[in-house]
PDB file of C-alpha atoms and ligand atoms in Angstrom:
ATOM      1  CA  MET A1210      -7.644  -8.961 -72.057  1.00 48.00           C
ATOM      2  CA  ALA A1211      -6.948 -11.696 -69.568  1.00 56.00           C
ATOM      3  CA  ASP A1212      -5.893 -14.026 -72.410  1.00 58.00           C
ATOM      4  CA  ASP A1213      -3.020 -11.739 -73.409  1.00 67.00           C
ATOM      5  CA  ARG A1214      -1.878 -11.340 -69.844  1.00 71.00           C
ATOM      6  CA  LEU A1215      -1.688 -15.124 -69.461  1.00 80.00           C
ATOM      7  CA  GLU A1216       0.871 -15.470 -72.261  1.00 77.00           C
ATOM      8  CA  ALA A1217       3.758 -15.867 -69.793  1.00 78.00           C
ATOM      9  CA  TYR A1218       1.807 -18.551 -67.946  1.00 77.00           C
ATOM     10  CA  ARG A1219       1.015 -20.549 -71.105  1.00 73.00           C
ATOM     11  CA  GLY A1220       4.605 -20.235 -72.268  1.00 71.00           C
ATOM     12  CA  ARG A1221       5.865 -21.882 -69.086  1.00 69.00           C
ATOM     13  CA  ARG A1222       3.149 -24.493 -68.671  1.00 67.00           C
ATOM     14  CA  SER A1223       4.204 -27.779 -70.227  1.00 63.00           C
ATOM     15  CA  ARG A1224       1.725 -29.326 -72.654  1.00 61.00           C
ATOM     16  CA  LYS A1225       1.988 -32.602 -70.718  1.00 66.00           C
ATOM     17  CA  SER A1226       1.012 -30.883 -67.526  1.00 71.00           C
ATOM     18  CA  PRO A1227      -2.314 -31.585 -65.805  1.00 72.00           C
ATOM     19  CA  GLU A1228      -2.500 -27.879 -64.891  1.00 74.00           C
ATOM     20  CA  PRO A1229      -5.458 -25.954 -66.347  1.00 72.00           C
ATOM     21  CA  GLU A1230      -5.102 -24.297 -69.753  1.00 65.00           C
ATOM     22  CA  GLY A1231      -6.698 -21.096 -68.530  1.00 62.00           C
ATOM     23  CA  ARG A1232      -9.806 -20.796 -70.676  1.00 53.00           C
ATOM     24  CA  ARG A1233     -12.337 -19.969 -67.978  1.00 53.00           C
ATOM     25  CA  ARG A1234     -13.429 -16.348 -68.015  1.00 49.00           C
ATOM     26  CA  GLY A1235     -13.984 -14.087 -65.057  1.00 46.00           C
ATOM     27  CA  SER A1236     -17.427 -12.987 -63.955  1.00 44.00           C
ATOM     28  CA  SER A1237     -18.903 -10.466 -61.604  1.00 44.00           C
ATOM     29  CA  ARG A1238     -19.127 -12.940 -58.692  1.00 55.00           C
ATOM     30  CA  THR A1239     -17.126 -12.345 -55.532  1.00 82.00           C
ATOM     31  CA  ALA A1240     -13.369 -12.300 -56.006  1.00 95.00           C
ATOM     32  CA  VAL A1241     -11.569 -15.457 -54.894  1.00 97.00           C
ATOM     33  CA  PHE A1242      -8.221 -16.082 -53.266  1.00 98.00           C
ATOM     34  CA  VAL A1243      -6.273 -19.304 -52.954  1.00 98.00           C
ATOM     35  CA  VAL A1244      -3.109 -20.353 -51.140  1.00 98.00           C
ATOM     36  CA  GLN A1245      -1.488 -23.399 -52.709  1.00 98.00           C
ATOM     37  CA  GLU A1246       1.280 -25.331 -50.996  1.00 98.00           C
ATOM     38  CA  HIS A1247       3.897 -26.277 -53.568  1.00 96.00           C
ATOM     39  CA  GLN A1248       6.546 -28.900 -52.932  1.00 93.00           C
ATOM     40  CA  ALA A1249       8.866 -27.817 -55.769  1.00 88.00           C
ATOM     41  CA  SER A1250      12.674 -27.913 -55.753  1.00 86.00           C
ATOM     42  CA  THR A1251      12.191 -25.447 -52.901  1.00 91.00           C
ATOM     43  CA  HIS A1252       9.063 -25.790 -50.757  1.00 95.00           C
ATOM     44  CA  HIS A1253       6.867 -22.681 -50.741  1.00 96.00           C
ATOM     45  CA  PHE A1254       3.313 -21.415 -50.738  1.00 98.00           C
ATOM     46  CA  ASP A1255       1.677 -19.518 -53.602  1.00 97.00           C
ATOM     47  CA  LEU A1256      -0.805 -16.747 -52.774  1.00 98.00           C
ATOM     48  CA  ARG A1257      -3.175 -15.917 -55.632  1.00 98.00           C
ATOM     49  CA  ILE A1258      -5.963 -13.343 -55.687  1.00 98.00           C
ATOM     50  CA  GLU A1259      -8.503 -12.764 -58.435  1.00 97.00           C
ATOM     51  CA  VAL A1260      -8.086  -9.357 -60.079  1.00 97.00           C
ATOM     52  CA  ASP A1261      -9.812  -8.402 -63.353  1.00 95.00           C
ATOM     53  CA  GLY A1262     -10.097 -11.924 -64.694  1.00 95.00           C
ATOM     54  CA  VAL A1263      -6.734 -13.374 -63.700  1.00 97.00           C
ATOM     55  CA  LEU A1264      -5.052 -14.619 -60.519  1.00 97.00           C
ATOM     56  CA  LYS A1265      -2.350 -12.174 -59.442  1.00 98.00           C
ATOM     57  CA  SER A1266       0.271 -14.423 -57.840  1.00 98.00           C
ATOM     58  CA  TRP A1267       3.108 -14.354 -55.315  1.00 98.00           C
ATOM     59  CA  ALA A1268       5.445 -17.099 -54.133  1.00 97.00           C
ATOM     60  CA  VAL A1269       5.660 -16.935 -50.340  1.00 98.00           C
ATOM     61  CA  PRO A1270       8.630 -19.057 -49.145  1.00 97.00           C
ATOM     62  CA  LYS A1271       7.510 -19.321 -45.506  1.00 97.00           C
ATOM     63  CA  GLY A1272       3.777 -19.094 -46.188  1.00 98.00           C
ATOM     64  CA  PRO A1273       1.280 -16.750 -44.545  1.00 98.00           C
ATOM     65  CA  SER A1274       1.322 -16.008 -40.830  1.00 98.00           C
ATOM     66  CA  THR A1275      -1.494 -15.086 -38.469  1.00 98.00           C
ATOM     67  CA  ASP A1276       0.936 -13.080 -36.295  1.00 98.00           C
ATOM     68  CA  PRO A1277       1.030  -9.331 -37.161  1.00 98.00           C
ATOM     69  CA  ARG A1278       4.697  -9.211 -36.060  1.00 98.00           C
ATOM     70  CA  ASP A1279       5.720 -11.521 -38.932  1.00 97.00           C
ATOM     71  CA  LYS A1280       6.695  -9.990 -42.261  1.00 98.00           C
ATOM     72  CA  ARG A1281       6.577 -12.725 -44.847  1.00 98.00           C
ATOM     73  CA  LEU A1282       8.475 -12.249 -48.096  1.00 98.00           C
ATOM     74  CA  ALA A1283       6.212 -12.602 -51.141  1.00 98.00           C
ATOM     75  CA  VAL A1284       7.792 -12.593 -54.609  1.00 98.00           C
ATOM     76  CA  ALA A1285       5.498 -11.606 -57.488  1.00 97.00           C
ATOM     77  CA  VAL A1286       5.251 -14.256 -60.197  1.00 96.00           C
ATOM     78  CA  GLU A1287       3.296 -14.356 -63.459  1.00 94.00           C
ATOM     79  CA  ASP A1288      -0.495 -14.084 -63.525  1.00 95.00           C
ATOM     80  CA  HIS A1289      -2.298 -17.420 -63.506  1.00 95.00           C
ATOM     81  CA  PRO A1290      -5.698 -18.301 -65.034  1.00 96.00           C
ATOM     82  CA  LEU A1291      -8.728 -18.271 -62.753  1.00 95.00           C
ATOM     83  CA  ASP A1292      -9.235 -22.032 -62.962  1.00 94.00           C
ATOM     84  CA  TYR A1293      -5.788 -22.548 -61.449  1.00 94.00           C
ATOM     85  CA  ALA A1294      -7.454 -21.864 -58.080  1.00 95.00           C
ATOM     86  CA  ASP A1295      -8.868 -25.406 -58.263  1.00 94.00           C
ATOM     87  CA  PHE A1296      -5.608 -27.083 -59.247  1.00 94.00           C
ATOM     88  CA  GLU A1297      -4.234 -29.834 -57.063  1.00 96.00           C
ATOM     89  CA  GLY A1298      -1.856 -32.434 -58.422  1.00 94.00           C
ATOM     90  CA  VAL A1299       1.665 -32.869 -59.691  1.00 92.00           C
ATOM     91  CA  ILE A1300       3.396 -30.515 -62.138  1.00 86.00           C
ATOM     92  CA  PRO A1301       5.938 -32.196 -64.453  1.00 80.00           C
ATOM     93  CA  GLU A1302       9.609 -31.511 -63.707  1.00 74.00           C
ATOM     94  CA  ASP A1303      10.032 -29.109 -66.631  1.00 66.00           C
ATOM     95  CA  ALA A1304       7.525 -26.476 -65.461  1.00 63.00           C
ATOM     96  CA  TYR A1305       7.708 -24.193 -62.383  1.00 61.00           C
ATOM     97  CA  GLY A1306      10.332 -26.471 -60.853  1.00 64.00           C
ATOM     98  CA  GLY A1307       7.742 -29.275 -60.960  1.00 77.00           C
ATOM     99  CA  GLY A1308       6.380 -30.834 -57.798  1.00 91.00           C
ATOM    100  CA  ALA A1309       3.169 -31.490 -55.928  1.00 95.00           C
ATOM    101  CA  VAL A1310       0.527 -28.800 -55.294  1.00 96.00           C
ATOM    102  CA  ILE A1311      -2.396 -28.778 -52.874  1.00 97.00           C
ATOM    103  CA  VAL A1312      -5.111 -26.204 -52.295  1.00 98.00           C
ATOM    104  CA  TRP A1313      -3.952 -25.305 -48.800  1.00 98.00           C
ATOM    105  CA  ASP A1314      -6.655 -22.668 -48.292  1.00 98.00           C
ATOM    106  CA  ARG A1315      -9.166 -20.805 -50.382  1.00 97.00           C
ATOM    107  CA  GLY A1316     -12.177 -18.561 -50.154  1.00 97.00           C
ATOM    108  CA  THR A1317     -13.215 -15.065 -51.112  1.00 97.00           C
ATOM    109  CA  TYR A1318     -11.675 -11.699 -50.254  1.00 97.00           C
ATOM    110  CA  ASP A1319     -12.763  -8.096 -49.907  1.00 96.00           C
ATOM    111  CA  ASN A1320     -10.662  -5.109 -50.874  1.00 96.00           C
ATOM    112  CA  LEU A1321      -9.976  -2.845 -47.862  1.00 96.00           C
ATOM    113  CA  THR A1322      -7.557  -0.472 -49.618  1.00 96.00           C
ATOM    114  CA  GLU A1323      -8.286   3.224 -49.351  1.00 94.00           C
ATOM    115  CA  LYS A1324      -6.464   6.244 -50.685  1.00 92.00           C
ATOM    116  CA  ASP A1325      -7.377   9.818 -49.708  1.00 92.00           C
ATOM    117  CA  GLY A1326     -10.437   8.468 -47.908  1.00 92.00           C
ATOM    118  CA  GLU A1327     -11.764   6.661 -50.984  1.00 94.00           C
ATOM    119  CA  SER A1328     -11.832   2.979 -51.850  1.00 94.00           C
ATOM    120  CA  ARG A1329      -8.920   2.151 -54.188  1.00 96.00           C
ATOM    121  CA  PRO A1330      -9.477  -0.538 -56.856  1.00 95.00           C
ATOM    122  CA  VAL A1331      -7.257  -3.592 -56.360  1.00 96.00           C
ATOM    123  CA  ALA A1332      -5.435  -3.176 -59.701  1.00 96.00           C
ATOM    124  CA  ASP A1333      -4.575   0.440 -58.812  1.00 96.00           C
ATOM    125  CA  ALA A1334      -3.528  -0.565 -55.290  1.00 97.00           C
ATOM    126  CA  LEU A1335      -1.128  -3.132 -56.786  1.00 97.00           C
ATOM    127  CA  ASP A1336       0.299  -0.486 -59.101  1.00 96.00           C
ATOM    128  CA  ASP A1337       0.774   1.720 -56.038  1.00 96.00           C
ATOM    129  CA  GLY A1338       2.528  -1.154 -54.257  1.00 97.00           C
ATOM    130  CA  HIS A1339       0.167  -1.231 -51.291  1.00 97.00           C
ATOM    131  CA  LEU A1340      -2.895  -3.449 -50.962  1.00 97.00           C
ATOM    132  CA  MET A1341      -5.062  -4.310 -47.981  1.00 97.00           C
ATOM    133  CA  ILE A1342      -7.556  -7.186 -48.223  1.00 97.00           C
ATOM    134  CA  ALA A1343      -9.776  -9.187 -45.884  1.00 97.00           C
ATOM    135  CA  LEU A1344      -9.565 -12.944 -46.476  1.00 97.00           C
ATOM    136  CA  HIS A1345     -12.514 -15.250 -45.888  1.00 97.00           C
ATOM    137  CA  GLY A1346     -10.831 -18.640 -46.034  1.00 97.00           C
ATOM    138  CA  GLN A1347     -11.053 -21.801 -43.959  1.00 97.00           C
ATOM    139  CA  LYS A1348      -7.641 -21.243 -42.363  1.00 98.00           C
ATOM    140  CA  LEU A1349      -6.882 -17.581 -43.097  1.00 98.00           C
ATOM    141  CA  THR A1350      -9.343 -14.893 -42.088  1.00 98.00           C
ATOM    142  CA  GLY A1351      -9.233 -11.174 -41.547  1.00 97.00           C
ATOM    143  CA  GLY A1352      -7.024  -8.416 -42.860  1.00 98.00           C
ATOM    144  CA  TYR A1353      -3.733  -8.851 -44.692  1.00 98.00           C
ATOM    145  CA  ALA A1354      -1.493  -6.161 -46.137  1.00 98.00           C
ATOM    146  CA  LEU A1355       0.768  -6.568 -49.147  1.00 98.00           C
ATOM    147  CA  GLN A1356       3.512  -3.938 -49.306  1.00 98.00           C
ATOM    148  CA  ARG A1357       5.943  -3.745 -52.222  1.00 98.00           C
ATOM    149  CA  ILE A1358       9.560  -3.351 -51.140  1.00 97.00           C
ATOM    150  CA  SER A1359      11.375  -3.657 -54.485  1.00 95.00           C
ATOM    151  CA  GLY A1360      10.411  -3.331 -58.137  1.00 88.00           C
ATOM    152  CA  GLY A1361      11.275  -5.181 -61.310  1.00 86.00           C
ATOM    153  CA  GLU A1362       9.596  -8.125 -62.998  1.00 85.00           C
ATOM    154  CA  ARG A1363       9.807 -10.300 -59.913  1.00 93.00           C
ATOM    155  CA  SER A1364       9.029  -7.547 -57.442  1.00 96.00           C
ATOM    156  CA  LYS A1365       9.401  -8.285 -53.747  1.00 98.00           C
ATOM    157  CA  TRP A1366       6.538  -7.663 -51.316  1.00 98.00           C
ATOM    158  CA  LEU A1367       5.866  -8.227 -47.641  1.00 98.00           C
ATOM    159  CA  LEU A1368       2.728 -10.100 -46.611  1.00 98.00           C
ATOM    160  CA  ILE A1369       1.664  -8.985 -43.140  1.00 98.00           C
ATOM    161  CA  LYS A1370      -1.336  -9.936 -41.006  1.00 98.00           C
ATOM    162  CA  MET A1371      -3.247  -6.828 -39.962  1.00 98.00           C
ATOM    163  CA  LYS A1372      -4.028  -6.273 -36.277  1.00 97.00           C
ATOM    164  CA  ASP A1373      -7.658  -7.319 -35.975  1.00 96.00           C
ATOM    165  CA  ASP A1374      -9.833  -9.873 -34.179  1.00 96.00           C
ATOM    166  CA  GLU A1375      -8.503 -12.675 -36.415  1.00 96.00           C
ATOM    167  CA  ALA A1376      -4.847 -11.933 -35.635  1.00 97.00           C
ATOM    168  CA  ASP A1377      -3.341 -14.701 -33.464  1.00 96.00           C
ATOM    169  CA  ALA A1378       0.354 -14.894 -32.600  1.00 95.00           C
ATOM    170  CA  ARG A1379       0.023 -18.473 -31.290  1.00 95.00           C
ATOM    171  CA  ARG A1380      -1.448 -20.095 -34.378  1.00 94.00           C
ATOM    172  CA  ARG A1381       0.928 -21.691 -36.870  1.00 95.00           C
ATOM    173  CA  PRO A1382      -1.507 -22.868 -39.551  1.00 97.00           C
ATOM    174  CA  THR A1383       1.193 -23.689 -42.120  1.00 96.00           C
ATOM    175  CA  SER A1384       2.470 -26.421 -39.786  1.00 95.00           C
ATOM    176  CA  THR A1385      -0.571 -27.353 -37.657  1.00 97.00           C
ATOM    177  CA  GLN A1386      -3.110 -27.377 -40.518  1.00 97.00           C
ATOM    178  CA  PRO A1387      -1.191 -29.002 -43.374  1.00 97.00           C
ATOM    179  CA  ARG A1388      -4.095 -30.651 -45.204  1.00 98.00           C
ATOM    180  CA  SER A1389      -5.773 -29.587 -48.430  1.00 98.00           C
ATOM    181  CA  VAL A1390      -9.135 -27.881 -47.862  1.00 98.00           C
ATOM    182  CA  VAL A1391     -10.355 -29.703 -51.005  1.00 97.00           C
ATOM    183  CA  SER A1392      -9.118 -33.305 -50.638  1.00 96.00           C
ATOM    184  CA  GLY A1393      -7.822 -33.562 -47.070  1.00 97.00           C
ATOM    185  CA  ARG A1394      -4.456 -34.711 -48.437  1.00 97.00           C
ATOM    186  CA  THR A1395      -1.052 -33.338 -47.468  1.00 97.00           C
ATOM    187  CA  VAL A1396       1.336 -32.150 -50.180  1.00 96.00           C
ATOM    188  CA  LYS A1397       3.574 -35.154 -49.387  1.00 94.00           C
ATOM    189  CA  GLN A1398       0.670 -37.531 -49.967  1.00 94.00           C
ATOM    190  CA  VAL A1399      -0.043 -35.926 -53.336  1.00 94.00           C
ATOM    191  CA  ALA A1400       3.658 -36.226 -54.260  1.00 90.00           C
ATOM    192  CA  ARG A1401       3.637 -39.919 -53.305  1.00 88.00           C
ATOM    193  CA  THR A1402       0.560 -40.627 -55.475  1.00 82.00           C
ATOM    194  CA  ALA A1403       2.482 -39.309 -58.484  1.00 67.00           C
ATOM    195  CA  HIS A1404       5.371 -41.686 -57.852  1.00 63.00           C
ATOM    196  CA  GLU A1405       2.958 -44.644 -57.614  1.00 62.00           C
ATOM    197  CA  ASP A1406       1.520 -43.651 -61.014  1.00 55.00           C
ATOM    198  CA  ASP A1407       5.036 -43.857 -62.509  1.00 52.00           C
ATOM    199  CA  ASP A1408       5.416 -47.532 -61.563  1.00 47.00           C
TER     200      ASP A1408
HETATM  201 MN1   MN B 167       4.790 -22.317 -56.861  1.00 72.82          MN
END
Protein backbone atom coordinates (compact mmCIF):
# COMPACT_ATOMS: atom_id res chain seq x y z
CA MET A 1 0.00 0.00 0.00
CA ALA A 2 1.24 3.44 -0.91
CA ASP A 3 0.11 4.75 2.50
CA ASP A 4 2.48 2.42 4.35
CA ARG A 5 5.36 3.28 2.07
CA LEU A 6 4.85 6.99 2.80
CA GLU A 7 5.44 6.53 6.54
CA ALA A 8 9.00 7.87 6.31
CA TYR A 9 7.74 10.90 4.41
CA ARG A 10 4.99 11.71 6.95
CA GLY A 11 7.43 11.21 9.81
CA ARG A 12 9.74 13.89 8.40
CA ARG A 13 7.12 16.34 7.19
CA SER A 14 6.44 18.98 9.81
CA ARG A 15 2.78 19.51 10.71
CA LYS A 16 3.25 23.25 10.13
CA SER A 17 4.50 22.63 6.64
CA PRO A 18 2.48 23.68 3.57
CA GLU A 19 3.65 20.47 1.84
CA PRO A 20 0.89 18.02 0.86
CA GLU A 21 -0.20 15.35 3.34
CA GLY A 22 -0.15 12.65 0.70
CA ARG A 23 -3.76 11.49 0.57
CA ARG A 24 -4.26 11.47 -3.19
CA ARG A 25 -4.36 7.98 -4.65
CA GLY A 26 -2.77 6.80 -7.85
CA SER A 27 -4.79 5.94 -10.93
CA SER A 28 -4.21 4.26 -14.23
CA ARG A 29 -3.45 7.53 -16.05
CA THR A 30 -0.04 8.12 -17.57
CA ALA A 31 2.83 8.13 -15.09
CA VAL A 32 4.17 11.56 -14.18
CA PHE A 33 7.63 12.87 -13.43
CA VAL A 34 8.67 16.11 -11.79
CA VAL A 35 11.98 17.87 -11.19
CA GLN A 36 11.81 20.31 -8.29
CA GLU A 37 14.53 22.85 -7.62
CA HIS A 38 15.15 23.04 -3.88
CA GLN A 39 17.06 25.86 -2.25
CA ALA A 40 17.76 24.03 1.03
CA SER A 41 20.88 24.33 3.19
CA THR A 42 22.52 22.92 0.06
CA HIS A 43 20.97 23.77 -3.31
CA HIS A 44 19.88 20.73 -5.32
CA PHE A 45 17.24 19.35 -7.63
CA ASP A 46 14.83 16.53 -6.75
CA LEU A 47 13.85 14.06 -9.48
CA ARG A 48 10.60 12.21 -8.76
CA ILE A 49 8.87 9.61 -10.92
CA GLU A 50 5.48 8.03 -10.32
CA VAL A 51 5.75 4.29 -9.62
CA ASP A 52 2.85 2.22 -8.24
CA GLY A 53 1.12 5.09 -6.48
CA VAL A 54 4.08 6.97 -5.01
CA LEU A 55 6.82 9.28 -6.27
CA LYS A 56 10.17 7.47 -6.20
CA SER A 57 12.65 10.26 -5.44
CA TRP A 58 16.31 11.18 -5.85
CA ALA A 59 18.22 14.28 -4.80
CA VAL A 60 20.40 15.39 -7.72
CA PRO A 61 22.98 17.93 -6.47
CA LYS A 62 23.89 19.32 -9.91
CA GLY A 63 20.51 18.68 -11.53
CA PRO A 64 19.83 16.88 -14.80
CA SER A 65 21.96 17.41 -17.89
CA THR A 66 21.07 17.16 -21.57
CA ASP A 67 24.65 16.12 -22.40
CA PRO A 68 25.14 12.30 -22.59
CA ARG A 69 28.76 12.75 -21.42
CA ASP A 70 27.59 14.04 -18.01
CA LYS A 71 27.02 11.55 -15.21
CA ARG A 72 24.96 13.28 -12.56
CA LEU A 73 24.95 11.86 -9.04
CA ALA A 74 21.42 11.07 -7.82
CA VAL A 75 20.93 10.00 -4.20
CA ALA A 76 17.79 8.00 -3.47
CA VAL A 77 15.57 9.59 -0.82
CA GLU A 78 12.24 8.51 0.68
CA ASP A 79 9.15 8.03 -1.47
CA HIS A 80 6.91 11.08 -1.68
CA PRO A 81 3.12 11.23 -2.18
CA LEU A 82 1.81 11.78 -5.69
CA ASP A 83 0.42 15.23 -4.90
CA TYR A 84 3.93 16.40 -4.03
CA ALA A 85 4.46 16.78 -7.79
CA ASP A 86 2.39 19.99 -7.58
CA PHE A 87 4.19 21.42 -4.55
CA GLU A 88 5.82 24.80 -4.84
CA GLY A 89 6.49 26.93 -1.79
CA VAL A 90 8.63 27.11 1.30
CA ILE A 91 9.33 24.18 3.64
CA PRO A 92 9.84 25.14 7.30
CA GLU A 93 13.42 24.94 8.61
CA ASP A 94 12.80 21.74 10.58
CA ALA A 95 11.94 19.50 7.60
CA TYR A 96 14.20 18.37 4.72
CA GLY A 97 16.64 21.16 5.54
CA GLY A 98 13.81 23.64 4.85
CA GLY A 99 13.97 26.07 1.97
CA ALA A 100 12.14 27.13 -1.16
CA VAL A 101 10.90 24.66 -3.80
CA ILE A 102 9.75 25.28 -7.37
CA VAL A 103 8.40 22.90 -9.98
CA TRP A 104 11.37 23.26 -12.30
CA ASP A 105 10.00 20.80 -14.87
CA ARG A 106 7.27 18.22 -15.09
CA GLY A 107 5.42 16.02 -17.51
CA THR A 108 4.87 12.35 -18.20
CA TYR A 109 7.34 9.54 -18.82
CA ASP A 110 7.45 6.20 -20.58
CA ASN A 111 9.36 3.18 -19.37
CA LEU A 112 12.00 2.08 -21.91
CA THR A 113 13.62 -0.61 -19.75
CA GLU A 114 14.01 -4.04 -21.26
CA LYS A 115 15.50 -7.24 -19.92
CA ASP A 116 16.07 -10.33 -22.08
CA GLY A 117 14.17 -8.63 -24.89
CA GLU A 118 11.08 -8.00 -22.77
CA SER A 119 9.74 -4.83 -21.23
CA ARG A 120 10.74 -4.66 -17.54
CA PRO A 121 8.29 -3.03 -15.09
CA VAL A 122 9.67 0.13 -13.49
CA ALA A 123 9.54 -1.26 -9.93
CA ASP A 124 11.53 -4.34 -11.03
CA ALA A 125 13.99 -2.17 -12.97
CA LEU A 126 14.61 -0.11 -9.82
CA ASP A 127 15.19 -3.30 -7.82
CA ASP A 128 17.67 -4.34 -10.51
CA GLY A 129 19.39 -0.95 -10.23
CA HIS A 130 18.96 -0.03 -13.89
CA LEU A 131 16.10 2.01 -15.33
CA MET A 132 15.66 3.69 -18.69
CA ILE A 133 12.83 6.18 -19.21
CA ALA A 134 11.74 8.72 -21.82
CA LEU A 135 10.76 12.08 -20.31
CA HIS A 136 8.11 14.29 -21.88
CA GLY A 137 8.64 17.52 -19.98
CA GLN A 138 8.81 21.17 -20.98
CA LYS A 139 12.58 21.35 -20.45
CA LEU A 140 13.66 17.70 -20.34
CA THR A 141 12.77 15.37 -23.18
CA GLY A 142 13.99 12.05 -24.45
CA GLY A 143 15.75 9.13 -22.84
CA TYR A 144 17.43 9.12 -19.44
CA ALA A 145 19.14 6.22 -17.69
CA LEU A 146 19.35 5.74 -13.94
CA GLN A 147 22.12 3.35 -12.91
CA ARG A 148 22.66 2.35 -9.28
CA ILE A 149 26.30 2.52 -8.20
CA SER A 150 25.99 1.81 -4.46
CA GLY A 151 23.38 0.24 -2.20
CA GLY A 152 22.03 0.99 1.24
CA GLU A 153 19.10 3.12 2.35
CA ARG A 154 20.38 6.21 0.56
CA SER A 155 21.64 4.38 -2.50
CA LYS A 156 23.70 6.31 -5.03
CA TRP A 157 22.74 6.37 -8.71
CA LEU A 158 23.96 8.07 -11.85
CA LEU A 159 21.47 10.01 -13.98
CA ILE A 160 22.65 10.05 -17.59
CA LYS A 161 21.06 11.48 -20.73
CA MET A 162 20.73 8.79 -23.39
CA LYS A 163 22.12 9.44 -26.87
CA ASP A 164 19.05 10.33 -28.90
CA ASP A 165 17.60 13.22 -30.92
CA GLU A 166 16.90 15.19 -27.73
CA ALA A 167 20.50 14.95 -26.46
CA ASP A 168 22.23 18.35 -26.65
CA ALA A 169 25.68 19.02 -25.21
CA ARG A 170 25.27 22.81 -25.55
CA ARG A 171 22.08 23.23 -23.56
CA ARG A 172 22.39 24.05 -19.86
CA PRO A 173 18.73 24.14 -18.83
CA THR A 174 19.43 24.22 -15.07
CA SER A 175 21.07 27.63 -15.53
CA THR A 176 19.46 29.04 -18.70
CA GLN A 177 15.87 27.99 -17.87
CA PRO A 178 15.61 28.69 -14.13
CA ARG A 179 11.89 29.48 -13.92
CA SER A 180 9.08 27.33 -12.58
CA VAL A 181 6.99 25.72 -15.34
CA VAL A 182 3.94 26.35 -13.10
CA SER A 183 4.33 29.93 -11.81
CA GLY A 184 7.19 31.42 -13.84
CA ARG A 185 8.99 32.22 -10.59
CA THR A 186 12.62 31.43 -9.76
CA VAL A 187 13.45 29.55 -6.57
CA LYS A 188 15.02 32.76 -5.20
CA GLN A 189 11.79 34.65 -5.80
CA VAL A 190 9.82 31.99 -3.93
CA ALA A 191 12.32 32.17 -1.05
CA ARG A 192 11.96 35.97 -0.91
CA THR A 193 8.14 35.76 -0.76
CA ALA A 194 8.46 33.63 2.38
CA HIS A 195 10.63 36.23 4.08
CA GLU A 196 8.10 38.96 3.26
CA ASP A 197 5.38 36.83 4.89
CA ASP A 198 7.45 36.72 8.10
CA ASP A 199 7.42 40.52 8.46
MN1 LIG B 1 15.08 18.26 -1.75
